[in-house]
Every structure is written in structure tokens, then in C-alpha cells.
Amino acid sequence: IYFSDKSELEVIKDFAFENTSVDIRIPKSVKTICDNAFKSVSNISFCDGSLLHNLGISSFEKSYVKLIVIPEHCFEFSNVETVTFPEDSELKIIRNFAFSDSKLASINFPSKLEQLESNWASHLEYLVDISISAENKHFSYLDDKMIVGKSNPNIDCYDTIVFALRDIENAVIPSHIKTIKPYTFEYCQELISVELSENSELEIIDDFAFMLSSIEKIKIPKSLKYIGDNSFRSTSLETIEFPENSELI
């Protein structure tokens, strides 16, 4: 079942497609999916730019979906505060700007989540609670306030910081961290210090990484090769120390 690109459909009601055996592509205009709407459905996908804000109880219960992706801008500017996925959720990807400028304060990463696109954390001012399934092999906590991921899913080392809870006060970056992803420390307005070790392997501070944070100073390690656009935009930064043998390009 395919809908027109100009579809104005906003609500899919209870049990609307229950036991449907055809592929269904949900138009971006849909804002609400009601209870059991896709129960026991074979294959579902979302259009980019989805306006989806509300999911009903058992929306996808007993469906045969192998991959669930939260599309770009899905909950952008929404009032959603808490997002909860069951432990056996098939969610694997959260796309760029999925929750941008929303009120999101709490979310959990289920066991099969394997990818957060680079800009997934854009403008998440209120997010202070992320729980990660013990069975998830792609993301982990660092010092209870930072979420780390892997630059390569085939390695054991969590070498990338993908998010910092917005109430973090002190960030100690271990030597094995190589990348700080976009928007990682954005809106961290209680951030007092960022500590990098002398033998740091950090190579990339990505775009908007510390934007709108309260960071006042940072000592750049010699290993750093790239500072992205607007990385320190609108911060309290007063001092940046560069080593004489800096590898910055």
C-alpha cells in the first residue's frame, strides 16, 4: 500500500491495518498511529520528514518488521518528554534531527539499536536520562553522564562520544576516545570542566560539539586533527590552549 507524496493523512485509527500482508509505506503527514494499528503486519516503512508525534498501545504488536527506523525530523518541535521502547524492540536506527528542538527528557536504547546518525542529538536541550539495555553491544555509559559508541561495529573499543546528559558538570575524556560527535555537549550549561589526558588520542571535535555549553577553557591535545564548524559557538569559552606540535590541519 503506497500513499501519494501529497497525502494529507494525519491519523491511522485502531486496528486499521491489522493482519495486512502487504508492504505499507506511511506518509510523512501522519501524526498519530492509534492502538494496534499495524498489529501482525508484514512490512512497514516511514517516509523521510515524518511528522509522527503519537504512538498508541501495541501499535506494531506481533508485526514481522525486521527493521525499525525513527526517520529524520520525526518528533521535531514536539512536546514529547519520554520515549520508551520495549526490550525486544526492533529499533535499529535513529536518524538525523529525529527529536530536534523537542522537549525530550528521557529515552531508552533497546538491545538492537545499532546506529545514531551524526546529527541525531541536534538541539536536545532537556535530555538528562538515557537508559541503555544491558544487551546492547553498540552503546555504553562513560562515567554515568556520557554515552559512547564505536567508530566501527566490529571493534570492542568504545572510541566515540555520542552524547552527554545535559546536566553534566565535569567531563573526563579517556585517552582512547578519538571522536566527539556533533551536538554532544550542546546545551550542557552546567559543564564546569573538560579534562583531556596528555596521551589523548582525540582526533575530531565535530560540528556544534560544545555549542551553547558553559565550557570556559579547554586544552587541545596534540593528536587533534579537526575542529568542526561552530564547535564552540555561543559558549563561555575564554581560553583554548594549543600544543606546539599540534596536528590540526
PDB file of C-alpha atoms in Angstrom:
ATOM      1  CA  ILE A   1       0.000   0.000   0.000  1.00  0.00           C
ATOM      2  CA  TYR A   2       1.525   3.299  -1.080  1.00  0.00           C
ATOM      3  CA  PHE A   3       0.212   6.779  -0.423  1.00  0.00           C
ATOM      4  CA  SER A   4       0.608   9.839  -2.614  1.00  0.00           C
ATOM      5  CA  ASP A   5       3.562  12.097  -1.840  1.00  0.00           C
ATOM      6  CA  LYS A   6       0.936  14.804  -1.336  1.00  0.00           C
ATOM      7  CA  SER A   7      -1.096  12.742   1.111  1.00  0.00           C
ATOM      8  CA  GLU A   8      -2.733  14.724   3.920  1.00  0.00           C
ATOM      9  CA  LEU A   9      -3.441  11.651   6.057  1.00  0.00           C
ATOM     10  CA  GLU A  10      -2.823  12.535   9.723  1.00  0.00           C
ATOM     11  CA  VAL A  11      -4.352   9.718  11.805  1.00  0.00           C
ATOM     12  CA  ILE A  12      -4.290   5.937  11.398  1.00  0.00           C
ATOM     13  CA  LYS A  13      -7.001   4.564  13.663  1.00  0.00           C
ATOM     14  CA  ASP A  14      -7.193   1.445  15.875  1.00  0.00           C
ATOM     15  CA  PHE A  15      -6.641  -1.889  14.070  1.00  0.00           C
ATOM     16  CA  ALA A  16      -6.624  -0.081  10.688  1.00  0.00           C
ATOM     17  CA  PHE A  17      -4.161  -2.481   9.040  1.00  0.00           C
ATOM     18  CA  GLU A  18      -4.320  -5.466  11.408  1.00  0.00           C
ATOM     19  CA  ASN A  19      -3.175  -8.728   9.788  1.00  0.00           C
ATOM     20  CA  THR A  20      -2.335  -6.995   6.498  1.00  0.00           C
ATOM     21  CA  SER A  21       0.181  -8.972   4.446  1.00  0.00           C
ATOM     22  CA  VAL A  22       1.273  -6.220   2.031  1.00  0.00           C
ATOM     23  CA  ASP A  23       4.065  -3.632   2.309  1.00  0.00           C
ATOM     24  CA  ILE A  24       2.941  -0.313   3.777  1.00  0.00           C
ATOM     25  CA  ARG A  25       4.802   2.996   3.459  1.00  0.00           C
ATOM     26  CA  ILE A  26       3.471   5.520   5.964  1.00  0.00           C
ATOM     27  CA  PRO A  27       3.265   9.055   4.524  1.00  0.00           C
ATOM     28  CA  LYS A  28       5.123  11.867   6.271  1.00  0.00           C
ATOM     29  CA  SER A  29       1.854  13.677   7.038  1.00  0.00           C
ATOM     30  CA  VAL A  30       0.778  11.052   9.606  1.00  0.00           C
ATOM     31  CA  LYS A  31       0.917  12.468  13.131  1.00  0.00           C
ATOM     32  CA  THR A  32      -0.849   9.742  15.132  1.00  0.00           C
ATOM     33  CA  ILE A  33      -0.837   5.944  14.928  1.00  0.00           C
ATOM     34  CA  CYS A  34      -3.521   4.528  17.215  1.00  0.00           C
ATOM     35  CA  ASP A  35      -3.743   1.291  19.226  1.00  0.00           C
ATOM     36  CA  ASN A  36      -2.975  -1.936  17.350  1.00  0.00           C
ATOM     37  CA  ALA A  37      -2.988  -0.075  14.028  1.00  0.00           C
ATOM     38  CA  PHE A  38      -0.328  -2.330  12.488  1.00  0.00           C
ATOM     39  CA  LYS A  39      -0.767  -5.432  14.594  1.00  0.00           C
ATOM     40  CA  SER A  40       0.581  -8.519  12.779  1.00  0.00           C
ATOM     41  CA  VAL A  41       1.594  -6.515   9.681  1.00  0.00           C
ATOM     42  CA  SER A  42       4.370  -7.843   7.471  1.00  0.00           C
ATOM     43  CA  ASN A  43       6.433  -4.820   6.398  1.00  0.00           C
ATOM     44  CA  ILE A  44       6.291  -1.121   7.327  1.00  0.00           C
ATOM     45  CA  SER A  45       8.433   1.880   6.432  1.00  0.00           C
ATOM     46  CA  PHE A  46       8.259   5.628   7.039  1.00  0.00           C
ATOM     47  CA  CYS A  47       8.791   8.490   4.612  1.00  0.00           C
ATOM     48  CA  ASP A  48      11.566  10.958   5.422  1.00  0.00           C
ATOM     49  CA  GLY A  49      10.386  14.097   7.187  1.00  0.00           C
ATOM     50  CA  SER A  50       7.730  12.192   9.141  1.00  0.00           C
ATOM     51  CA  LEU A  51       5.547  14.342  11.399  1.00  0.00           C
ATOM     52  CA  LEU A  52       4.683  11.404  13.660  1.00  0.00           C
ATOM     53  CA  HIS A  53       4.121  12.529  17.251  1.00  0.00           C
ATOM     54  CA  ASN A  54       1.970   9.860  18.906  1.00  0.00           C
ATOM     55  CA  LEU A  55       2.103   6.060  19.002  1.00  0.00           C
ATOM     56  CA  GLY A  56      -0.750   4.062  20.505  1.00  0.00           C
ATOM     57  CA  ILE A  57      -0.601   0.903  22.599  1.00  0.00           C
ATOM     58  CA  SER A  58       0.625  -2.187  20.735  1.00  0.00           C
ATOM     59  CA  SER A  59       0.910  -0.180  17.501  1.00  0.00           C
ATOM     60  CA  PHE A  60       3.212  -2.771  15.954  1.00  0.00           C
ATOM     61  CA  GLU A  61       2.459  -5.807  18.138  1.00  0.00           C
ATOM     62  CA  LYS A  62       3.278  -9.148  16.506  1.00  0.00           C
ATOM     63  CA  SER A  63       4.324  -7.430  13.306  1.00  0.00           C
ATOM     64  CA  TYR A  64       7.002  -9.012  11.146  1.00  0.00           C
ATOM     65  CA  VAL A  65       9.035  -5.859  10.876  1.00  0.00           C
ATOM     66  CA  LYS A  66      12.760  -6.652  10.728  1.00  0.00           C
ATOM     67  CA  LEU A  67      13.976  -3.075  10.870  1.00  0.00           C
ATOM     68  CA  ILE A  68      12.511  -0.024  12.566  1.00  0.00           C
ATOM     69  CA  VAL A  69      13.987   3.389  11.851  1.00  0.00           C
ATOM     70  CA  ILE A  70      12.993   6.643  13.501  1.00  0.00           C
ATOM     71  CA  PRO A  71      13.088   8.961  10.477  1.00  0.00           C
ATOM     72  CA  GLU A  72      14.545  12.446  10.220  1.00  0.00           C
ATOM     73  CA  HIS A  73      12.568  15.232  11.938  1.00  0.00           C
ATOM     74  CA  CYS A  74      10.061  12.658  13.224  1.00  0.00           C
ATOM     75  CA  PHE A  75       9.492  14.341  16.597  1.00  0.00           C
ATOM     76  CA  GLU A  76      10.985  17.739  15.767  1.00  0.00           C
ATOM     77  CA  PHE A  77       9.463  20.625  17.766  1.00  0.00           C
ATOM     78  CA  SER A  78       7.190  18.166  19.573  1.00  0.00           C
ATOM     79  CA  ASN A  79       6.240  18.236  23.261  1.00  0.00           C
ATOM     80  CA  VAL A  80       7.212  14.600  23.755  1.00  0.00           C
ATOM     81  CA  GLU A  81       9.119  14.240  27.041  1.00  0.00           C
ATOM     82  CA  THR A  82       9.577  10.489  27.402  1.00  0.00           C
ATOM     83  CA  VAL A  83      10.166   7.803  24.773  1.00  0.00           C
ATOM     84  CA  THR A  84      10.193   4.167  25.866  1.00  0.00           C
ATOM     85  CA  PHE A  85      10.904   1.112  23.722  1.00  0.00           C
ATOM     86  CA  PRO A  86      10.335  -2.481  24.867  1.00  0.00           C
ATOM     87  CA  GLU A  87      13.446  -4.580  25.419  1.00  0.00           C
ATOM     88  CA  ASP A  88      12.673  -6.705  22.341  1.00  0.00           C
ATOM     89  CA  SER A  89      12.115  -3.676  20.091  1.00  0.00           C
ATOM     90  CA  GLU A  90      13.434  -3.976  16.529  1.00  0.00           C
ATOM     91  CA  LEU A  91      14.553  -0.337  16.547  1.00  0.00           C
ATOM     92  CA  LYS A  92      17.979  -0.172  14.890  1.00  0.00           C
ATOM     93  CA  ILE A  93      18.490   3.403  13.665  1.00  0.00           C
ATOM     94  CA  ILE A  94      17.655   6.900  14.914  1.00  0.00           C
ATOM     95  CA  ARG A  95      18.045   9.342  12.044  1.00  0.00           C
ATOM     96  CA  ASN A  96      19.316  12.925  11.987  1.00  0.00           C
ATOM     97  CA  PHE A  97      17.216  15.551  13.784  1.00  0.00           C
ATOM     98  CA  ALA A  98      14.671  12.922  14.882  1.00  0.00           C
ATOM     99  CA  PHE A  99      13.983  14.753  18.161  1.00  0.00           C
ATOM    100  CA  SER A 100      15.404  18.161  17.281  1.00  0.00           C
ATOM    101  CA  ASP A 101      14.003  21.079  19.337  1.00  0.00           C
ATOM    102  CA  SER A 102      11.661  18.746  21.219  1.00  0.00           C
ATOM    103  CA  LYS A 103      11.060  18.548  24.971  1.00  0.00           C
ATOM    104  CA  LEU A 104      12.592  15.074  25.151  1.00  0.00           C
ATOM    105  CA  ALA A 105      13.976  14.442  28.653  1.00  0.00           C
ATOM    106  CA  SER A 106      14.122  10.650  28.833  1.00  0.00           C
ATOM    107  CA  ILE A 107      14.691   7.827  26.345  1.00  0.00           C
ATOM    108  CA  ASN A 108      15.931   4.246  26.409  1.00  0.00           C
ATOM    109  CA  PHE A 109      18.171   2.475  23.911  1.00  0.00           C
ATOM    110  CA  PRO A 110      16.873  -1.077  23.364  1.00  0.00           C
ATOM    111  CA  SER A 111      19.121  -4.041  22.748  1.00  0.00           C
ATOM    112  CA  LYS A 112      19.088  -3.913  18.937  1.00  0.00           C
ATOM    113  CA  LEU A 113      19.719  -0.196  18.452  1.00  0.00           C
ATOM    114  CA  GLU A 114      22.942  -0.021  16.460  1.00  0.00           C
ATOM    115  CA  GLN A 115      23.152   3.394  14.820  1.00  0.00           C
ATOM    116  CA  LEU A 116      22.675   7.007  15.870  1.00  0.00           C
ATOM    117  CA  GLU A 117      23.166   9.225  12.847  1.00  0.00           C
ATOM    118  CA  SER A 118      25.629  12.071  13.330  1.00  0.00           C
ATOM    119  CA  ASN A 119      23.030  14.783  13.909  1.00  0.00           C
ATOM    120  CA  TRP A 120      20.543  12.750  15.932  1.00  0.00           C
ATOM    121  CA  ALA A 121      21.254  14.868  19.062  1.00  0.00           C
ATOM    122  CA  SER A 122      20.591  18.255  17.482  1.00  0.00           C
ATOM    123  CA  HIS A 123      19.022  20.787  19.873  1.00  0.00           C
ATOM    124  CA  LEU A 124      18.148  18.342  22.663  1.00  0.00           C
ATOM    125  CA  GLU A 125      18.158  20.857  25.476  1.00  0.00           C
ATOM    126  CA  TYR A 126      16.337  18.810  28.110  1.00  0.00           C
ATOM    127  CA  LEU A 127      17.643  15.255  27.711  1.00  0.00           C
ATOM    128  CA  VAL A 128      19.033  14.158  31.093  1.00  0.00           C
ATOM    129  CA  ASP A 129      18.074  10.485  31.221  1.00  0.00           C
ATOM    130  CA  ILE A 130      19.124   7.726  28.823  1.00  0.00           C
ATOM    131  CA  SER A 131      18.943   4.087  29.814  1.00  0.00           C
ATOM    132  CA  ILE A 132      20.817   1.508  27.755  1.00  0.00           C
ATOM    133  CA  SER A 133      19.886  -2.144  27.564  1.00  0.00           C
ATOM    134  CA  ALA A 134      22.449  -4.450  29.128  1.00  0.00           C
ATOM    135  CA  GLU A 135      22.207  -6.490  25.918  1.00  0.00           C
ATOM    136  CA  ASN A 136      23.115  -3.586  23.647  1.00  0.00           C
ATOM    137  CA  LYS A 137      26.572  -4.108  22.146  1.00  0.00           C
ATOM    138  CA  HIS A 138      26.861  -0.761  20.363  1.00  0.00           C
ATOM    139  CA  PHE A 139      26.468   1.845  23.110  1.00  0.00           C
ATOM    140  CA  SER A 140      27.572   2.174  26.703  1.00  0.00           C
ATOM    141  CA  TYR A 141      27.895   4.702  29.508  1.00  0.00           C
ATOM    142  CA  LEU A 142      31.046   6.578  30.452  1.00  0.00           C
ATOM    143  CA  ASP A 143      31.120   7.989  33.992  1.00  0.00           C
ATOM    144  CA  ASP A 144      27.308   7.842  34.157  1.00  0.00           C
ATOM    145  CA  LYS A 145      26.960  11.076  32.176  1.00  0.00           C
ATOM    146  CA  MET A 146      28.313  10.397  28.678  1.00  0.00           C
ATOM    147  CA  ILE A 147      27.161   7.905  26.055  1.00  0.00           C
ATOM    148  CA  VAL A 148      29.893   6.272  23.988  1.00  0.00           C
ATOM    149  CA  GLY A 149      29.704   4.315  20.754  1.00  0.00           C
ATOM    150  CA  LYS A 150      32.044   2.630  18.291  1.00  0.00           C
ATOM    151  CA  SER A 151      33.575   4.065  15.133  1.00  0.00           C
ATOM    152  CA  ASN A 152      33.473   0.534  13.750  1.00  0.00           C
ATOM    153  CA  PRO A 153      30.870  -2.027  14.889  1.00  0.00           C
ATOM    154  CA  ASN A 154      33.454  -4.790  14.580  1.00  0.00           C
ATOM    155  CA  ILE A 155      35.765  -3.409  17.275  1.00  0.00           C
ATOM    156  CA  ASP A 156      35.444  -3.844  21.026  1.00  0.00           C
ATOM    157  CA  CYS A 157      36.556  -0.331  21.971  1.00  0.00           C
ATOM    158  CA  TYR A 158      34.020   2.433  22.568  1.00  0.00           C
ATOM    159  CA  ASP A 159      36.074   5.213  20.998  1.00  0.00           C
ATOM    160  CA  THR A 160      33.408   7.816  20.206  1.00  0.00           C
ATOM    161  CA  ILE A 161      31.390  10.091  22.497  1.00  0.00           C
ATOM    162  CA  VAL A 162      27.907  10.478  21.007  1.00  0.00           C
ATOM    163  CA  PHE A 163      26.055  12.342  23.755  1.00  0.00           C
ATOM    164  CA  ALA A 164      26.437  13.953  27.161  1.00  0.00           C
ATOM    165  CA  LEU A 165      23.485  14.255  29.504  1.00  0.00           C
ATOM    166  CA  ARG A 166      22.590  17.919  29.680  1.00  0.00           C
ATOM    167  CA  ASP A 167      23.158  18.171  33.426  1.00  0.00           C
ATOM    168  CA  ILE A 168      26.801  17.035  33.246  1.00  0.00           C
ATOM    169  CA  GLU A 169      29.202  19.155  35.311  1.00  0.00           C
ATOM    170  CA  ASN A 170      32.602  17.554  34.670  1.00  0.00           C
ATOM    171  CA  ALA A 171      33.753  15.643  31.605  1.00  0.00           C
ATOM    172  CA  VAL A 172      36.866  13.482  31.822  1.00  0.00           C
ATOM    173  CA  ILE A 173      37.728  12.264  28.329  1.00  0.00           C
ATOM    174  CA  PRO A 174      39.695   8.980  28.402  1.00  0.00           C
ATOM    175  CA  SER A 175      42.791   8.693  26.251  1.00  0.00           C
ATOM    176  CA  HIS A 176      41.232   6.115  23.881  1.00  0.00           C
ATOM    177  CA  ILE A 177      38.435   8.439  22.724  1.00  0.00           C
ATOM    178  CA  LYS A 178      39.038   9.544  19.119  1.00  0.00           C
ATOM    179  CA  THR A 179      35.885  11.481  18.217  1.00  0.00           C
ATOM    180  CA  ILE A 180      33.405  13.797  19.915  1.00  0.00           C
ATOM    181  CA  LYS A 181      30.311  13.741  17.704  1.00  0.00           C
ATOM    182  CA  PRO A 182      28.138  16.710  16.655  1.00  0.00           C
ATOM    183  CA  TYR A 183      25.977  18.294  19.387  1.00  0.00           C
ATOM    184  CA  THR A 184      27.482  16.027  22.061  1.00  0.00           C
ATOM    185  CA  PHE A 185      27.794  18.752  24.712  1.00  0.00           C
ATOM    186  CA  GLU A 186      25.296  21.211  23.257  1.00  0.00           C
ATOM    187  CA  TYR A 187      23.172  22.880  25.958  1.00  0.00           C
ATOM    188  CA  CYS A 188      25.369  21.468  28.747  1.00  0.00           C
ATOM    189  CA  GLN A 189      25.012  24.664  30.723  1.00  0.00           C
ATOM    190  CA  GLU A 190      26.299  23.204  33.978  1.00  0.00           C
ATOM    191  CA  LEU A 191      29.544  21.995  32.414  1.00  0.00           C
ATOM    192  CA  ILE A 192      32.440  23.238  34.531  1.00  0.00           C
ATOM    193  CA  SER A 193      35.462  21.425  33.144  1.00  0.00           C
ATOM    194  CA  VAL A 194      36.628  19.207  30.308  1.00  0.00           C
ATOM    195  CA  GLU A 195      39.751  17.174  31.026  1.00  0.00           C
ATOM    196  CA  LEU A 196      41.865  15.541  28.336  1.00  0.00           C
ATOM    197  CA  SER A 197      44.875  13.416  29.195  1.00  0.00           C
ATOM    198  CA  GLU A 198      48.406  14.130  27.950  1.00  0.00           C
ATOM    199  CA  ASN A 199      48.363  10.905  25.918  1.00  0.00           C
ATOM    200  CA  SER A 200      44.931  11.604  24.426  1.00  0.00           C
ATOM    201  CA  GLU A 201      44.172  10.045  21.024  1.00  0.00           C
ATOM    202  CA  LEU A 202      41.346  12.502  20.297  1.00  0.00           C
ATOM    203  CA  GLU A 203      41.346  13.388  16.587  1.00  0.00           C
ATOM    204  CA  ILE A 204      37.983  15.037  15.912  1.00  0.00           C
ATOM    205  CA  ILE A 205      35.792  17.560  17.721  1.00  0.00           C
ATOM    206  CA  ASP A 206      32.854  17.609  15.363  1.00  0.00           C
ATOM    207  CA  ASP A 207      30.425  20.367  14.354  1.00  0.00           C
ATOM    208  CA  PHE A 208      28.477  22.058  17.168  1.00  0.00           C
ATOM    209  CA  ALA A 209      30.073  19.704  19.719  1.00  0.00           C
ATOM    210  CA  PHE A 210      30.150  22.230  22.587  1.00  0.00           C
ATOM    211  CA  MET A 211      27.740  24.837  21.239  1.00  0.00           C
ATOM    212  CA  LEU A 212      25.698  26.681  23.882  1.00  0.00           C
ATOM    213  CA  SER A 213      27.566  24.955  26.711  1.00  0.00           C
ATOM    214  CA  SER A 214      29.171  26.690  29.693  1.00  0.00           C
ATOM    215  CA  ILE A 215      32.691  25.424  28.939  1.00  0.00           C
ATOM    216  CA  GLU A 216      35.247  28.095  29.891  1.00  0.00           C
ATOM    217  CA  LYS A 217      38.541  26.534  28.859  1.00  0.00           C
ATOM    218  CA  ILE A 218      39.961  23.535  27.059  1.00  0.00           C
ATOM    219  CA  LYS A 219      43.451  22.228  26.400  1.00  0.00           C
ATOM    220  CA  ILE A 220      43.713  20.816  22.902  1.00  0.00           C
ATOM    221  CA  PRO A 221      45.748  17.582  22.680  1.00  0.00           C
ATOM    222  CA  LYS A 222      48.441  17.292  20.035  1.00  0.00           C
ATOM    223  CA  SER A 223      46.557  14.395  18.430  1.00  0.00           C
ATOM    224  CA  LEU A 224      43.594  16.597  17.418  1.00  0.00           C
ATOM    225  CA  LYS A 225      43.327  16.972  13.643  1.00  0.00           C
ATOM    226  CA  TYR A 226      39.940  18.625  13.131  1.00  0.00           C
ATOM    227  CA  ILE A 227      37.645  21.108  14.882  1.00  0.00           C
ATOM    228  CA  GLY A 228      34.263  21.291  13.175  1.00  0.00           C
ATOM    229  CA  ASP A 229      32.108  24.265  12.308  1.00  0.00           C
ATOM    230  CA  ASN A 230      30.582  26.103  15.266  1.00  0.00           C
ATOM    231  CA  SER A 231      32.105  23.615  17.713  1.00  0.00           C
ATOM    232  CA  PHE A 232      32.414  26.290  20.410  1.00  0.00           C
ATOM    233  CA  ARG A 233      29.740  28.687  19.214  1.00  0.00           C
ATOM    234  CA  SER A 234      27.896  30.675  21.903  1.00  0.00           C
ATOM    235  CA  THR A 235      29.841  29.147  24.792  1.00  0.00           C
ATOM    236  CA  SER A 236      31.514  30.713  27.830  1.00  0.00           C
ATOM    237  CA  LEU A 237      34.902  29.754  26.411  1.00  0.00           C
ATOM    238  CA  GLU A 238      37.704  32.109  27.422  1.00  0.00           C
ATOM    239  CA  THR A 239      40.840  30.027  26.922  1.00  0.00           C
ATOM    240  CA  ILE A 240      41.966  27.465  24.347  1.00  0.00           C
ATOM    241  CA  GLU A 241      45.466  26.038  24.758  1.00  0.00           C
ATOM    242  CA  PHE A 242      47.186  24.534  21.726  1.00  0.00           C
ATOM    243  CA  PRO A 243      50.360  22.434  21.932  1.00  0.00           C
ATOM    244  CA  GLU A 244      53.386  23.489  19.903  1.00  0.00           C
ATOM    245  CA  ASN A 245      53.331  20.208  17.986  1.00  0.00           C
ATOM    246  CA  SER A 246      49.608  20.337  17.188  1.00  0.00           C
ATOM    247  CA  GLU A 247      48.400  18.113  14.333  1.00  0.00           C
ATOM    248  CA  LEU A 248      45.475  20.394  13.454  1.00  0.00           C
ATOM    249  CA  ILE A 249      45.068  20.641   9.693  1.00  0.00           C
TER     250      ILE A 249
END
